[in-house]
mmCIF file of C-alpha atoms in Angstrom:
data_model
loop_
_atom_site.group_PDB
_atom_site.id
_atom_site.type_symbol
_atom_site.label_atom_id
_atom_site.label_comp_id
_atom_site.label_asym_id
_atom_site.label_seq_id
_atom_site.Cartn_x
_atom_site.Cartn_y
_atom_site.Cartn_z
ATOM 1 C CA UNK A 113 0.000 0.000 0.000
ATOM 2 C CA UNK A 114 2.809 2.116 0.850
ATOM 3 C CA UNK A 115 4.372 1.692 -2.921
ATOM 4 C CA UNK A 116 1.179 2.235 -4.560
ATOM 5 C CA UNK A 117 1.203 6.060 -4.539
ATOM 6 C CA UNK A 118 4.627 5.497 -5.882
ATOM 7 C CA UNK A 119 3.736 3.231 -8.628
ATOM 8 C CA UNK A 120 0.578 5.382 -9.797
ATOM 9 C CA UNK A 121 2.825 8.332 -10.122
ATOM 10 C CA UNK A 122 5.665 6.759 -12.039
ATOM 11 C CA UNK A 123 3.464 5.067 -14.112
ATOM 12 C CA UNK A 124 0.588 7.923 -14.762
ATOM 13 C CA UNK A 125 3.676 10.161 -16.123
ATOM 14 C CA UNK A 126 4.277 8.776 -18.961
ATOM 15 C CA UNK A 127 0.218 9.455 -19.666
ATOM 16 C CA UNK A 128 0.057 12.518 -18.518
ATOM 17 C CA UNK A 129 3.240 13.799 -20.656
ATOM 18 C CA UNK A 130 1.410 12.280 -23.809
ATOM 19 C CA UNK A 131 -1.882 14.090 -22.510
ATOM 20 C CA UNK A 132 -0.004 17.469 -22.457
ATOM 21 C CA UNK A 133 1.940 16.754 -25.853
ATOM 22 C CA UNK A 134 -1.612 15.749 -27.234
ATOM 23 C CA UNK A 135 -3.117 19.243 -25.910
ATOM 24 C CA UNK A 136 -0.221 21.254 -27.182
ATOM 25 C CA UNK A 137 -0.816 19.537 -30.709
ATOM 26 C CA UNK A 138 -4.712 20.524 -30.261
ATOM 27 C CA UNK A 139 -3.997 23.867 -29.643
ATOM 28 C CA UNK A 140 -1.454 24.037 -32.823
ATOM 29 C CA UNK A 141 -4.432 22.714 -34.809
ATOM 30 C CA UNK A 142 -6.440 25.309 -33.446
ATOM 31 C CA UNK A 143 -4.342 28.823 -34.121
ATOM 32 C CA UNK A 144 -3.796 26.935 -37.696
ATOM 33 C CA UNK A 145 -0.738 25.260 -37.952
ATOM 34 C CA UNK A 146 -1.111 22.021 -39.539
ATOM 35 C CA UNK A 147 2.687 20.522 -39.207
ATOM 36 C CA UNK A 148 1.857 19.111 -35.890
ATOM 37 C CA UNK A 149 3.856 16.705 -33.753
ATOM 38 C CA UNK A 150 1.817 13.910 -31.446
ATOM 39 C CA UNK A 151 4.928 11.204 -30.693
ATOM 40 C CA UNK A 152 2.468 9.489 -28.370
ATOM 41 C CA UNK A 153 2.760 5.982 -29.657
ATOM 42 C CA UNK A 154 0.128 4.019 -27.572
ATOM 43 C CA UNK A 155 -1.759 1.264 -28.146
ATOM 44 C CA UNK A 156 -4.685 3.155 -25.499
ATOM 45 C CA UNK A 157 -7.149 5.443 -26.028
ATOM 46 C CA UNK A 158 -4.323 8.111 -25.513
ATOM 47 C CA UNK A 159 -2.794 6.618 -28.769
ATOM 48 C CA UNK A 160 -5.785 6.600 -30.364
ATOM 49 C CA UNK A 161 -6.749 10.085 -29.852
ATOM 50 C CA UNK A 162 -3.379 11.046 -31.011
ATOM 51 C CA UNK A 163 -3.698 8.980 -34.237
ATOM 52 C CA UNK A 164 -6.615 11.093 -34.513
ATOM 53 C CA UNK A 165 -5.096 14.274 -34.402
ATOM 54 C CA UNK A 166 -2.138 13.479 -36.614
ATOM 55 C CA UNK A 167 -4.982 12.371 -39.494
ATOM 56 C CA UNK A 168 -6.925 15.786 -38.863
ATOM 57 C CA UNK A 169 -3.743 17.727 -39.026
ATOM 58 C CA UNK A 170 -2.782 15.974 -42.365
ATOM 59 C CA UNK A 171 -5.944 15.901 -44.019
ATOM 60 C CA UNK A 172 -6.465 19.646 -42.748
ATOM 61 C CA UNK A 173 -2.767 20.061 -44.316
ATOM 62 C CA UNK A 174 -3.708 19.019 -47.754
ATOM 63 C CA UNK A 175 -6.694 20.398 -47.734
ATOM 64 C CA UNK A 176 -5.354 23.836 -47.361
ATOM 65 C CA UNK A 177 -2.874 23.300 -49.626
ATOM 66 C CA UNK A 178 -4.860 22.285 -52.360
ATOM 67 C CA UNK A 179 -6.640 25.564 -51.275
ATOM 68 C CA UNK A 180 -3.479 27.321 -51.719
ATOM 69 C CA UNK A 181 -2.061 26.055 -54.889
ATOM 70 C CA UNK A 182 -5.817 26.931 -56.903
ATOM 71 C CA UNK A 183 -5.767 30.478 -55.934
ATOM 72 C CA UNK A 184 -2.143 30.960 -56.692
ATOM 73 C CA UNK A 185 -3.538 29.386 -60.130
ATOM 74 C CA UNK A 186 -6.348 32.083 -60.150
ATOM 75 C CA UNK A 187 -3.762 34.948 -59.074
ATOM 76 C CA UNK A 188 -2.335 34.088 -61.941
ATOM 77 C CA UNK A 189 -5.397 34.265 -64.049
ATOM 78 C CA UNK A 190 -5.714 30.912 -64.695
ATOM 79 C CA UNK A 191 -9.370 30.762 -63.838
ATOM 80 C CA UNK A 192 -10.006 27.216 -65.099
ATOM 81 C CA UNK A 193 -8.267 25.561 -62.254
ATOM 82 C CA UNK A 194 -10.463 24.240 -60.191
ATOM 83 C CA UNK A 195 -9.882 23.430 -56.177
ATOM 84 C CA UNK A 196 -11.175 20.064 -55.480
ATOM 85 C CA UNK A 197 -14.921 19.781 -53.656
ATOM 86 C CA UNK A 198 -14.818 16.357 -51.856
ATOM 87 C CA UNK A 199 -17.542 16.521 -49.929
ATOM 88 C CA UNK A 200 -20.161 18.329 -47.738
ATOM 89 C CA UNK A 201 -17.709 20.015 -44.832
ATOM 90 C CA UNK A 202 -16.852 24.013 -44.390
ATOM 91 C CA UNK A 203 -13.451 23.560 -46.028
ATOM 92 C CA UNK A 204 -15.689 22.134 -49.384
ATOM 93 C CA UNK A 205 -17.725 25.363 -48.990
ATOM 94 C CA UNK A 206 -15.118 27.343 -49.061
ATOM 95 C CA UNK A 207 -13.346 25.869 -51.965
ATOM 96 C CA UNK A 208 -16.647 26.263 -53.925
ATOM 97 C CA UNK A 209 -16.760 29.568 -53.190
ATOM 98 C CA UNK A 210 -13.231 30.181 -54.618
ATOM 99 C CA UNK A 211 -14.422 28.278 -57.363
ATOM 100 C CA UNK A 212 -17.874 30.161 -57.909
ATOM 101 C CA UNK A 213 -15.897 33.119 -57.795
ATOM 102 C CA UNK A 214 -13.294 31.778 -59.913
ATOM 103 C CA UNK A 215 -16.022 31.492 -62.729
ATOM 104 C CA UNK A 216 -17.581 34.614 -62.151
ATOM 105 C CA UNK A 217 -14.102 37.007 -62.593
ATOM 106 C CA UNK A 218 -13.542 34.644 -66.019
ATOM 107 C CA UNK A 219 -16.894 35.933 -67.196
ATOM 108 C CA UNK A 220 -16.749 39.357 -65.819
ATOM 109 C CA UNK A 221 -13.121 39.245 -67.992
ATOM 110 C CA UNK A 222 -14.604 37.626 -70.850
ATOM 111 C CA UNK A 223 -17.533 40.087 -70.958
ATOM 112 C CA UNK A 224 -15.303 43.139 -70.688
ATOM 113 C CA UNK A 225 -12.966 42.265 -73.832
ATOM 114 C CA UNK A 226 -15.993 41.655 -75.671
ATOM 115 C CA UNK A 227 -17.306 45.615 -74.798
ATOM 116 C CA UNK A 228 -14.162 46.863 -75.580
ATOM 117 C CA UNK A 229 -14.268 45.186 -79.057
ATOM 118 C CA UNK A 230 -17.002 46.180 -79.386
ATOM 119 C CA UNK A 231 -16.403 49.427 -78.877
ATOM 120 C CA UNK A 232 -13.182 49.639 -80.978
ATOM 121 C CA UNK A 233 -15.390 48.247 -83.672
ATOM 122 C CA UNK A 234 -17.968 51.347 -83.428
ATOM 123 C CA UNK A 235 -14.829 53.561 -83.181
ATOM 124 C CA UNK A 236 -13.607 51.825 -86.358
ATOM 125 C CA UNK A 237 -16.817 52.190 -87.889
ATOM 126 C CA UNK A 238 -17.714 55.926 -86.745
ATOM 127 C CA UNK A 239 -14.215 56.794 -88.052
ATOM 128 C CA UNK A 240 -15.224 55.323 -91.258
ATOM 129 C CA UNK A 241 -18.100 57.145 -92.154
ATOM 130 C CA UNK A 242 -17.009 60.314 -90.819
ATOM 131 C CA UNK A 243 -14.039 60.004 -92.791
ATOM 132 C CA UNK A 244 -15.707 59.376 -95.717
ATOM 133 C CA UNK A 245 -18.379 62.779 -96.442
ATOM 134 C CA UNK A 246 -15.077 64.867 -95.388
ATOM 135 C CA UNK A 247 -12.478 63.636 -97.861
ATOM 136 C CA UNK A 248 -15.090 64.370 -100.388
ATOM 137 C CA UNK A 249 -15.671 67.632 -98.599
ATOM 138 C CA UNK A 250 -12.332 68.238 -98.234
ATOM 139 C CA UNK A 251 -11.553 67.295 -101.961
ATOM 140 C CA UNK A 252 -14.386 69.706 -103.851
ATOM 141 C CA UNK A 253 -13.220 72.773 -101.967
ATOM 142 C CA UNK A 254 -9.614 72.062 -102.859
ATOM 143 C CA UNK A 255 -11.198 71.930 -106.644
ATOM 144 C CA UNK A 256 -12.693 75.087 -105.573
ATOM 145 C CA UNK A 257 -9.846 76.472 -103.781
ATOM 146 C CA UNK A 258 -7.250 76.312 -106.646
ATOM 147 C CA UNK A 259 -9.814 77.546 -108.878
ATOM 148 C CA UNK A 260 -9.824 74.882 -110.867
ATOM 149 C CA UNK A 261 -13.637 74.396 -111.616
ATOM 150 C CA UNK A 262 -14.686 75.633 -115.341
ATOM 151 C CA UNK A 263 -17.588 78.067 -114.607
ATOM 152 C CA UNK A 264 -20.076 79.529 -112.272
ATOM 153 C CA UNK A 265 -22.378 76.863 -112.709
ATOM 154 C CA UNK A 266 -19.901 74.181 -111.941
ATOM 155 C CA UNK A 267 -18.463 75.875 -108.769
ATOM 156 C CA UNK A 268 -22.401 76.314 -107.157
ATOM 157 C CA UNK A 269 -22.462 72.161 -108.309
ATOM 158 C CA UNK A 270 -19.581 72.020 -106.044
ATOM 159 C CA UNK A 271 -20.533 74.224 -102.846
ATOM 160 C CA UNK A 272 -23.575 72.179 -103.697
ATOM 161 C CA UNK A 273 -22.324 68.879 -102.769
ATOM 162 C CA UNK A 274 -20.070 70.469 -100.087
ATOM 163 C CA UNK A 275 -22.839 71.600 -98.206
ATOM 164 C CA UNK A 276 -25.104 68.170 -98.467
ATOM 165 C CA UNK A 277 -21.983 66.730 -97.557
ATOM 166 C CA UNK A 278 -21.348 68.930 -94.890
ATOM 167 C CA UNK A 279 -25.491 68.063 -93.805
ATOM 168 C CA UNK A 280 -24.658 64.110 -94.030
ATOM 169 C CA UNK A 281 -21.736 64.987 -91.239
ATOM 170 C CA UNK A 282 -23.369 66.649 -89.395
ATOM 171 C CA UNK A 283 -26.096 64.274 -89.114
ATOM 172 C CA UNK A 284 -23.964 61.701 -88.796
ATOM 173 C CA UNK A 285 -21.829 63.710 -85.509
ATOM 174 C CA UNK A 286 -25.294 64.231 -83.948
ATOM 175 C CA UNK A 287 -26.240 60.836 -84.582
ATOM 176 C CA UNK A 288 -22.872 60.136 -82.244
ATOM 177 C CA UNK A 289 -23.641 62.214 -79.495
ATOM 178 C CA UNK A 290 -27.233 60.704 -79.380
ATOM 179 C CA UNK A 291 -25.718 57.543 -79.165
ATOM 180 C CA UNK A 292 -23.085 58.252 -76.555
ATOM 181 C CA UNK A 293 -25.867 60.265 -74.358
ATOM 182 C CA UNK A 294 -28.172 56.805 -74.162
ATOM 183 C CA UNK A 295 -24.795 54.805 -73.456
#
């Protein structure tokens, strides 16, 4: 009876050592850090629970790293990588998120370059076909500028045109602003 006390103590140690090793590796887990250690080697329930907490730790591990690696991918706007979804926890919710939103910023970037095509298109275009009732506006008064038209008649042919021309321009400027006031 005497040694018992004795006994209990030297023998609970080794327990209660893995116990505090086991709640230090908890408490890791819990502030994030995933590269636990739990040496407790036991075939008890102490052993157990630390197998346990290694598998969480790794599985939590990967998990995040997978995490990790997809939205370095995205960063990198690669927005087809996908982060695996395995199954119906928080970290899957998560990961669909990043994937949702993944999607989402590809079509938000796909939807953009096609605006601004199509908006250098209608620049192409307005360019066009203001370009085209000034160069012939531009040309008759240079006829009429070095004189070379052959009588009165021809030269009010030629102001003529100008100024239809200059009406087709004009329409064609307001037409412009009309369209960049409903924009």
């Amino acid at each position: 009876a005497v040694l018992f006390p004795l006994y209990y103590v030297l023998a609970s140690r080794r327990a209660v050592q893995d116990l505090r090793q086991l709640e230090k590796a908890v408490d890791q887990l819990a502030a994030g850090i995933f590269d636990v250690s739990v040496p407790a080697r036991r075939a008890d329930e102490i052993g157990a629970a630390a197998e346990a907490v290694r598998r969480l730790a790794g599985e939590y591990g990967q998990r995040l790293d997978e995490m990790t690696s997809g939205l370095r991918e995205i960063a990198l706007g690669r927005f087809d990588c996908e982060i695996p979804v395995r199954g119906g926890g928080r970290l899957d919710e998560v990961a669909e998120s990043i994937n949702r939103m993944s999607r989402e910023l590809q079509r938000s970037i796909e939807e953009e370059r096609k605006a601004e095509q199509s908006k250098n298109d209608l620049i192409t275009g307005v360019s066009h076909d203001l370009r085209t009732p000034l160069t012939s506006i531009l040309g008759f008064l240079e006829v009429i500028e070095q004189d070379r038209y052959r009588d009165e008649a021809e030269l009010r042919q030629y102001v003529s045109i100008v100024y239809e021309k200059s009406l087709a321009l004009r329409k064609l400027i307001d037409d412009l602003f009309e369209y960049t006031r409903a924009s």
